mmCIF file of C-alpha atoms in Angstrom:
data_model
loop_
_atom_site.group_PDB
_atom_site.id
_atom_site.type_symbol
_atom_site.label_atom_id
_atom_site.label_comp_id
_atom_site.label_asym_id
_atom_site.label_seq_id
_atom_site.Cartn_x
_atom_site.Cartn_y
_atom_site.Cartn_z
ATOM 1 C CA MET A 1 84.259 89.043 88.788
ATOM 2 C CA GLU A 2 87.010 90.621 90.860
ATOM 3 C CA VAL A 3 85.051 90.307 93.759
ATOM 4 C CA LEU A 4 83.762 86.981 93.719
ATOM 5 C CA VAL A 5 87.380 85.006 92.921
ATOM 6 C CA ARG A 6 88.415 87.228 95.804
ATOM 7 C CA LEU A 7 85.771 86.029 97.918
ATOM 8 C CA VAL A 8 86.173 82.093 96.711
ATOM 9 C CA ALA A 9 89.540 83.451 97.657
ATOM 10 C CA LEU A 10 89.342 83.896 100.467
ATOM 11 C CA LEU A 11 86.356 81.105 101.080
ATOM 12 C CA VAL A 12 89.664 78.604 100.246
ATOM 13 C CA VAL A 13 91.737 80.593 103.221
ATOM 14 C CA LEU A 14 89.417 80.031 105.484
ATOM 15 C CA LEU A 15 88.887 76.274 104.549
ATOM 16 C CA LEU A 16 92.487 75.660 104.939
ATOM 17 C CA GLY A 17 92.839 76.574 108.519
ATOM 18 C CA THR A 18 90.361 73.958 108.510
ATOM 19 C CA GLY A 19 92.821 71.551 106.949
ATOM 20 C CA LEU A 20 95.189 72.348 108.873
ATOM 21 C CA ARG A 21 93.161 71.940 112.028
ATOM 22 C CA ALA A 22 92.120 68.543 110.814
ATOM 23 C CA ILE A 23 95.736 66.958 110.292
ATOM 24 C CA GLY A 24 97.197 68.488 113.649
ATOM 25 C CA VAL A 25 99.315 70.958 111.606
ATOM 26 C CA LEU A 26 97.479 74.351 113.877
ATOM 27 C CA THR A 27 97.513 72.936 117.150
ATOM 28 C CA ALA A 28 95.445 74.794 119.627
ATOM 29 C CA GLY A 29 98.356 76.427 120.969
ATOM 30 C CA ARG A 30 99.609 77.587 117.169
ATOM 31 C CA THR A 31 96.292 78.677 116.679
ATOM 32 C CA ALA A 32 96.214 81.039 120.045
ATOM 33 C CA ARG A 33 99.635 83.233 119.201
ATOM 34 C CA LEU A 34 98.505 82.946 115.777
ATOM 35 C CA ASN A 35 95.247 84.252 116.476
ATOM 36 C CA ALA A 36 97.257 86.502 118.898
ATOM 37 C CA VAL A 37 99.035 88.444 116.603
ATOM 38 C CA ALA A 38 95.929 89.147 114.456
ATOM 39 C CA TYR A 39 93.979 90.231 117.320
ATOM 40 C CA TYR A 40 97.096 92.086 118.383
ATOM 41 C CA VAL A 41 99.263 93.439 115.600
ATOM 42 C CA ALA A 42 97.818 92.892 112.490
ATOM 43 C CA LEU A 43 94.196 94.813 112.782
ATOM 44 C CA PRO A 44 95.507 97.262 115.165
ATOM 45 C CA ALA A 45 97.734 97.938 112.911
ATOM 46 C CA LEU A 46 94.982 98.156 110.294
ATOM 47 C CA ILE A 47 92.707 100.513 112.066
ATOM 48 C CA VAL A 48 95.343 102.570 112.523
ATOM 49 C CA VAL A 49 96.215 103.528 109.593
ATOM 50 C CA SER A 50 92.940 103.251 108.291
ATOM 51 C CA THR A 51 91.747 106.546 110.583
ATOM 52 C CA TYR A 52 95.167 108.475 110.956
ATOM 53 C CA ASP A 53 94.104 111.131 108.416
ATOM 54 C CA ARG A 54 90.556 111.609 109.560
ATOM 55 C CA ALA A 55 88.673 113.423 111.799
ATOM 56 C CA ILE A 56 86.203 112.062 114.021
ATOM 57 C CA ASP A 57 83.904 114.302 113.036
ATOM 58 C CA ASP A 58 84.085 112.830 108.821
ATOM 59 C CA LEU A 59 83.210 109.505 110.265
ATOM 60 C CA LEU A 60 81.320 108.673 113.589
ATOM 61 C CA SER A 61 77.642 111.117 112.474
ATOM 62 C CA PRO A 62 74.754 111.268 114.346
ATOM 63 C CA ALA A 63 73.019 109.260 111.225
ATOM 64 C CA LEU A 64 75.517 106.454 111.725
ATOM 65 C CA LEU A 65 75.678 105.939 115.900
ATOM 66 C CA GLY A 66 71.225 106.191 114.906
ATOM 67 C CA GLY A 67 71.772 103.921 112.462
ATOM 68 C CA LEU A 68 73.964 100.694 114.019
ATOM 69 C CA LEU A 69 71.858 101.536 116.698
ATOM 70 C CA VAL A 70 68.127 100.405 114.740
ATOM 71 C CA VAL A 71 70.263 98.323 113.320
ATOM 72 C CA LEU A 72 71.536 95.973 116.431
ATOM 73 C CA PHE A 73 68.715 96.618 118.776
ATOM 74 C CA GLY A 74 65.660 96.481 115.314
ATOM 75 C CA THR A 75 67.740 93.025 114.472
ATOM 76 C CA ALA A 76 67.658 91.081 118.174
ATOM 77 C CA GLY A 77 64.261 92.168 119.002
ATOM 78 C CA LEU A 78 63.247 90.309 116.112
ATOM 79 C CA ALA A 79 65.478 86.685 117.104
ATOM 80 C CA TRP A 80 64.325 87.220 120.356
ATOM 81 C CA VAL A 81 60.951 86.412 118.578
ATOM 82 C CA VAL A 82 61.529 84.308 116.158
ATOM 83 C CA HIS A 83 63.840 82.058 119.095
ATOM 84 C CA ARG A 84 61.797 82.254 121.689
ATOM 85 C CA GLY A 85 60.516 78.741 121.503
ATOM 86 C CA ARG A 86 63.218 77.158 121.455
ATOM 87 C CA GLU A 87 62.951 73.551 123.697
ATOM 88 C CA SER A 88 65.945 74.395 125.413
ATOM 89 C CA ASN A 89 67.664 78.262 127.732
ATOM 90 C CA GLY A 90 70.357 76.827 126.657
ATOM 91 C CA ARG A 91 69.970 76.401 123.273
ATOM 92 C CA ARG A 92 67.592 79.205 122.942
ATOM 93 C CA SER A 93 69.882 82.335 123.989
ATOM 94 C CA VAL A 94 73.000 80.898 121.747
ATOM 95 C CA ALA A 95 70.059 80.683 119.004
ATOM 96 C CA ILE A 96 69.108 84.758 119.421
ATOM 97 C CA VAL A 97 73.066 86.261 120.540
ATOM 98 C CA GLN A 98 73.874 84.193 116.927
ATOM 99 C CA SER A 99 71.502 86.137 115.153
ATOM 100 C CA TYR A 100 73.147 89.460 115.365
ATOM 101 C CA HIS A 101 76.723 89.103 116.351
ATOM 102 C CA SER A 102 78.841 89.806 114.120
ATOM 103 C CA ASN A 103 82.648 89.078 113.221
ATOM 104 C CA LEU A 104 83.202 92.724 112.796
ATOM 105 C CA GLY A 105 86.922 92.323 113.597
ATOM 106 C CA TYR A 106 88.092 88.991 112.220
ATOM 107 C CA LEU A 107 86.233 89.396 108.908
ATOM 108 C CA GLY A 108 84.403 92.865 108.719
ATOM 109 C CA LEU A 109 86.789 95.462 108.824
ATOM 110 C CA PRO A 110 89.566 93.661 106.899
ATOM 111 C CA LEU A 111 87.320 92.391 103.868
ATOM 112 C CA VAL A 112 85.838 95.949 103.788
ATOM 113 C CA ALA A 113 89.571 97.242 103.625
ATOM 114 C CA ALA A 114 90.397 94.668 100.401
ATOM 115 C CA THR A 115 87.620 95.492 98.626
ATOM 116 C CA PHE A 116 86.978 99.608 99.330
ATOM 117 C CA ASP A 117 88.315 102.522 99.498
ATOM 118 C CA GLY A 118 90.112 104.043 102.047
ATOM 119 C CA ALA A 119 87.243 106.437 103.019
ATOM 120 C CA VAL A 120 84.505 103.314 102.766
ATOM 121 C CA THR A 121 87.251 101.482 105.608
ATOM 122 C CA ALA A 122 87.576 104.751 108.271
ATOM 123 C CA ILE A 123 83.779 104.248 108.650
ATOM 124 C CA ALA A 124 83.980 100.295 108.762
ATOM 125 C CA SER A 125 87.041 100.799 111.778
ATOM 126 C CA VAL A 126 84.201 103.150 113.343
ATOM 127 C CA VAL A 127 81.295 100.709 112.611
ATOM 128 C CA LEU A 128 83.741 98.242 113.972
ATOM 129 C CA GLY A 129 84.114 99.810 117.215
ATOM 130 C CA VAL A 130 81.052 101.290 118.276
ATOM 131 C CA VAL A 131 78.901 98.770 118.247
ATOM 132 C CA SER A 132 81.502 96.051 120.199
ATOM 133 C CA LEU A 133 80.644 98.222 122.964
ATOM 134 C CA MET A 134 76.762 97.749 122.246
ATOM 135 C CA GLN A 135 76.830 93.896 120.435
ATOM 136 C CA VAL A 136 79.202 92.325 123.918
ATOM 137 C CA PRO A 137 76.844 93.715 126.522
ATOM 138 C CA LEU A 138 73.846 93.184 124.589
ATOM 139 C CA THR A 139 75.108 88.684 124.609
ATOM 140 C CA ILE A 140 76.815 88.663 128.176
ATOM 141 C CA LEU A 141 72.901 90.199 128.938
ATOM 142 C CA VAL A 142 71.050 87.922 126.883
ATOM 143 C CA LEU A 143 73.279 84.737 128.042
ATOM 144 C CA THR A 144 73.516 85.776 131.658
ATOM 145 C CA SER A 145 68.889 85.854 131.876
ATOM 146 C CA LEU A 146 67.712 83.565 129.917
ATOM 147 C CA ASN A 147 70.902 80.324 131.380
ATOM 148 C CA GLY A 148 71.160 81.615 135.222
ATOM 149 C CA ALA A 149 74.499 81.835 133.895
ATOM 150 C CA GLU A 150 77.084 84.656 136.366
ATOM 151 C CA ALA A 151 79.212 86.447 134.041
ATOM 152 C CA ALA A 152 82.023 89.129 136.050
ATOM 153 C CA VAL A 153 80.110 91.781 134.180
ATOM 154 C CA GLY A 154 82.941 94.715 135.061
ATOM 155 C CA ASP A 155 85.480 92.359 133.794
ATOM 156 C CA GLU A 156 83.332 91.653 130.999
ATOM 157 C CA LEU A 157 83.452 95.482 130.531
ATOM 158 C CA ARG A 158 86.624 96.144 131.426
ATOM 159 C CA SER A 159 87.683 94.328 128.977
ATOM 160 C CA LEU A 160 85.961 95.629 126.488
ATOM 161 C CA LEU A 161 87.308 99.150 126.707
ATOM 162 C CA THR A 162 91.011 98.315 126.899
ATOM 163 C CA ASN A 163 90.579 95.462 123.992
ATOM 164 C CA PRO A 164 94.014 96.662 121.032
ATOM 165 C CA VAL A 165 90.574 97.300 118.163
ATOM 166 C CA LEU A 166 88.858 99.519 120.558
ATOM 167 C CA ALA A 167 92.743 100.906 121.316
ATOM 168 C CA SER A 168 93.919 101.368 117.820
ATOM 169 C CA LEU A 169 90.993 103.435 117.410
ATOM 170 C CA LEU A 170 91.088 106.234 119.389
ATOM 171 C CA VAL A 171 95.091 105.934 118.158
ATOM 172 C CA GLY A 172 93.882 106.821 114.717
ATOM 173 C CA LEU A 173 90.836 109.251 115.313
ATOM 174 C CA SER A 174 92.868 110.968 117.903
ATOM 175 C CA ILE A 175 96.175 110.856 115.649
ATOM 176 C CA GLY A 176 93.582 112.706 112.830
ATOM 177 C CA SER A 177 91.838 114.557 114.381
ATOM 178 C CA VAL A 178 94.366 116.432 116.261
ATOM 179 C CA GLY A 179 96.548 116.671 112.435
ATOM 180 C CA LEU A 180 99.314 115.116 113.522
ATOM 181 C CA ALA A 181 101.852 114.286 110.873
ATOM 182 C CA VAL A 182 102.475 110.503 110.616
ATOM 183 C CA PRO A 183 106.275 110.078 108.743
ATOM 184 C CA GLY A 184 105.940 107.773 104.952
ATOM 185 C CA PRO A 185 107.684 104.534 106.368
ATOM 186 C CA VAL A 186 105.541 104.671 109.461
ATOM 187 C CA VAL A 187 101.651 104.738 107.281
ATOM 188 C CA ALA A 188 104.102 101.823 104.116
ATOM 189 C CA GLY A 189 104.585 99.644 107.670
ATOM 190 C CA LEU A 190 101.713 99.950 109.150
ATOM 191 C CA ASP A 191 99.762 98.807 105.942
ATOM 192 C CA ALA A 192 101.538 95.901 105.549
ATOM 193 C CA VAL A 193 100.723 94.905 109.167
ATOM 194 C CA GLY A 194 97.436 95.067 108.895
ATOM 195 C CA SER A 195 97.031 93.834 105.354
ATOM 196 C CA LEU A 196 98.001 90.136 107.145
ATOM 197 C CA ALA A 197 94.622 91.212 108.820
ATOM 198 C CA LEU A 198 92.704 89.089 106.399
ATOM 199 C CA PRO A 199 94.179 85.824 105.285
ATOM 200 C CA LEU A 200 95.643 85.598 109.667
ATOM 201 C CA ALA A 201 92.380 85.969 111.104
ATOM 202 C CA LEU A 202 90.635 83.752 107.874
ATOM 203 C CA LEU A 203 92.864 80.843 109.433
ATOM 204 C CA CYS A 204 91.111 81.874 113.035
ATOM 205 C CA VAL A 205 88.360 80.977 111.988
ATOM 206 C CA GLY A 206 88.043 78.175 109.967
ATOM 207 C CA ALA A 207 90.928 76.245 112.913
ATOM 208 C CA SER A 208 88.087 76.973 114.701
ATOM 209 C CA LEU A 209 85.155 75.756 112.542
ATOM 210 C CA ARG A 210 83.668 72.732 113.123
ATOM 211 C CA VAL A 211 80.447 70.417 113.180
ATOM 212 C CA ASP A 212 78.924 68.481 115.434
ATOM 213 C CA LEU A 213 76.338 66.288 113.268
ATOM 214 C CA PRO A 214 74.456 65.218 116.542
ATOM 215 C CA SER A 215 73.328 68.228 117.360
ATOM 216 C CA ILE A 216 72.058 69.747 113.992
ATOM 217 C CA ASP A 217 69.055 71.303 114.256
ATOM 218 C CA VAL A 218 68.541 72.403 110.621
ATOM 219 C CA GLY A 219 65.120 74.889 111.668
ATOM 220 C CA ALA A 220 66.944 76.270 114.369
ATOM 221 C CA THR A 221 70.074 76.511 112.606
ATOM 222 C CA ALA A 222 68.560 78.157 109.330
ATOM 223 C CA ALA A 223 66.791 80.710 111.180
ATOM 224 C CA VAL A 224 69.914 81.851 112.621
ATOM 225 C CA VAL A 225 71.642 81.827 109.383
ATOM 226 C CA ALA A 226 68.798 83.923 107.695
ATOM 227 C CA LEU A 227 68.876 86.471 110.543
ATOM 228 C CA LYS A 228 71.966 86.454 110.579
ATOM 229 C CA ILE A 229 73.400 87.431 106.648
ATOM 230 C CA GLY A 230 69.484 87.959 105.606
ATOM 231 C CA CYS A 231 67.706 90.388 107.597
ATOM 232 C CA MET A 232 70.290 92.408 109.130
ATOM 233 C CA PRO A 233 72.287 93.398 106.411
ATOM 234 C CA MET A 234 68.322 94.088 104.717
ATOM 235 C CA LEU A 235 67.497 96.190 107.590
ATOM 236 C CA ALA A 236 70.373 97.828 107.063
ATOM 237 C CA TRP A 237 69.767 98.518 103.487
ATOM 238 C CA VAL A 238 66.609 99.877 104.245
ATOM 239 C CA VAL A 239 67.590 101.774 107.698
ATOM 240 C CA PHE A 240 70.866 103.887 106.158
ATOM 241 C CA SER A 241 69.000 104.191 102.928
ATOM 242 C CA ALA A 242 66.064 106.307 104.652
ATOM 243 C CA LEU A 243 69.015 108.293 106.487
ATOM 244 C CA ALA A 244 69.917 108.724 104.052
ATOM 245 C CA VAL A 245 73.734 108.748 104.056
ATOM 246 C CA ASP A 246 76.544 108.927 102.300
ATOM 247 C CA PRO A 247 77.656 106.129 99.710
ATOM 248 C CA ALA A 248 80.934 105.634 101.213
ATOM 249 C CA THR A 249 78.574 105.027 105.562
ATOM 250 C CA PHE A 250 76.156 103.727 103.909
ATOM 251 C CA ALA A 251 78.858 101.179 102.072
ATOM 252 C CA ALA A 252 80.884 100.504 105.338
ATOM 253 C CA SER A 253 77.220 100.033 107.035
ATOM 254 C CA VAL A 254 75.502 97.216 105.533
ATOM 255 C CA VAL A 255 78.957 95.451 104.742
ATOM 256 C CA MET A 256 79.668 94.932 108.099
ATOM 257 C CA LEU A 257 76.027 94.401 109.414
ATOM 258 C CA GLY A 258 76.210 91.594 106.512
ATOM 259 C CA THR A 259 79.047 89.097 107.917
ATOM 260 C CA PRO A 260 78.237 86.369 109.619
ATOM 261 C CA THR A 261 78.474 85.110 113.620
ATOM 262 C CA ALA A 262 81.427 86.278 115.441
ATOM 263 C CA VAL A 263 83.237 83.362 116.893
ATOM 264 C CA SER A 264 83.856 84.905 120.582
ATOM 265 C CA THR A 265 79.925 83.398 121.273
ATOM 266 C CA TYR A 266 80.941 80.136 120.724
ATOM 267 C CA VAL A 267 83.282 81.593 123.566
ATOM 268 C CA PHE A 268 80.173 83.230 125.709
ATOM 269 C CA ALA A 269 78.347 80.006 125.306
ATOM 270 C CA SER A 270 81.427 77.810 126.784
ATOM 271 C CA GLU A 271 81.511 80.370 129.606
ATOM 272 C CA LEU A 272 77.871 82.078 130.803
ATOM 273 C CA GLY A 273 75.560 78.513 129.628
ATOM 274 C CA GLY A 274 74.580 78.404 126.675
ATOM 275 C CA ASP A 275 74.939 75.097 124.483
ATOM 276 C CA THR A 276 78.314 75.176 122.699
ATOM 277 C CA ALA A 277 78.015 72.895 120.618
ATOM 278 C CA PHE A 278 74.620 74.541 118.469
ATOM 279 C CA ALA A 279 76.640 77.583 119.041
ATOM 280 C CA SER A 280 79.555 75.982 116.880
ATOM 281 C CA LEU A 281 77.774 75.019 114.543
ATOM 282 C CA ASN A 282 76.316 77.758 113.327
ATOM 283 C CA VAL A 283 79.489 79.313 113.428
ATOM 284 C CA PHE A 284 80.069 77.569 110.287
ATOM 285 C CA ALA A 285 76.766 77.590 108.597
ATOM 286 C CA THR A 286 77.009 80.915 108.768
ATOM 287 C CA THR A 287 80.704 82.208 108.209
ATOM 288 C CA VAL A 288 80.555 79.213 105.087
ATOM 289 C CA ALA A 289 77.137 81.007 103.861
ATOM 290 C CA SER A 290 78.123 84.364 103.820
ATOM 291 C CA ILE A 291 80.530 83.691 101.035
ATOM 292 C CA GLY A 292 77.676 84.646 98.867
ATOM 293 C CA THR A 293 75.760 86.962 100.865
ATOM 294 C CA LEU A 294 79.195 89.273 101.399
ATOM 295 C CA PHE A 295 79.123 88.590 97.022
ATOM 296 C CA VAL A 296 75.766 89.789 97.101
ATOM 297 C CA LEU A 297 76.222 92.207 99.545
ATOM 298 C CA ILE A 298 79.433 93.876 97.211
ATOM 299 C CA GLU A 299 78.259 93.814 93.747
ATOM 300 C CA LEU A 300 74.857 95.989 94.816
ATOM 301 C CA VAL A 301 77.264 98.235 96.834
ATOM 302 C CA GLY A 302 80.341 98.781 94.918
#
């Protein structure tokens, strides 16, 4: 019951962001500033405080890395087959990308941190880093190859490698691996700032959700929802069960890979020739539907 109440509260905050945008409170500029605080301050603080006391060898195992590779590319391959008949390259490329590209930073990690203990949160931080390094280049490759768009791939990869989420993960893991002592007040401060990551991120996501009614393709959107928040976590469950990983790794991987489509896929679609109205609809649909599926996943692994 506690998990259900928490997820309903998340939905309320998400819809609050949508409502504040609709009445003009969360303008584009204000949302951008709020987004910057979440991305450059709150989320990195959460990652550091989750990993600073753990060695990288305890978190990143061959089983975790191999399992993430299998689930990500397995889902992407299935999405390619399911969506191969879409009527346009712009819509087909977006459907494929949004079937595997997860909202790990703005929803996954903060949700895990609010629901599970420190061991699960630490592994979820590693999942965030590893999967981000894989899914962003894959998304750029799919969109550019299907749409014939040109992208400064080198710039995109440099941006990925220098983003604050990965940088904070490296800082946290480095501190944990060498055994540096972090003063208690610093940890408490980081913990307080990190606790803001989830509500800030939800407000930003809610403010970015839009539905263009004329663009609705029920069948295509339903397929994206089924693959992203249905098939992907199910595949993760099967793969990590077969790998016999520890409970913390299992819980972190399944819940993180069960998150909805990332809002950033809309940005990639707009820059690289994708169907942006369709992309926006899918972000909305997977995000709202994931409240129910994440509840089920958390109950099953928790």
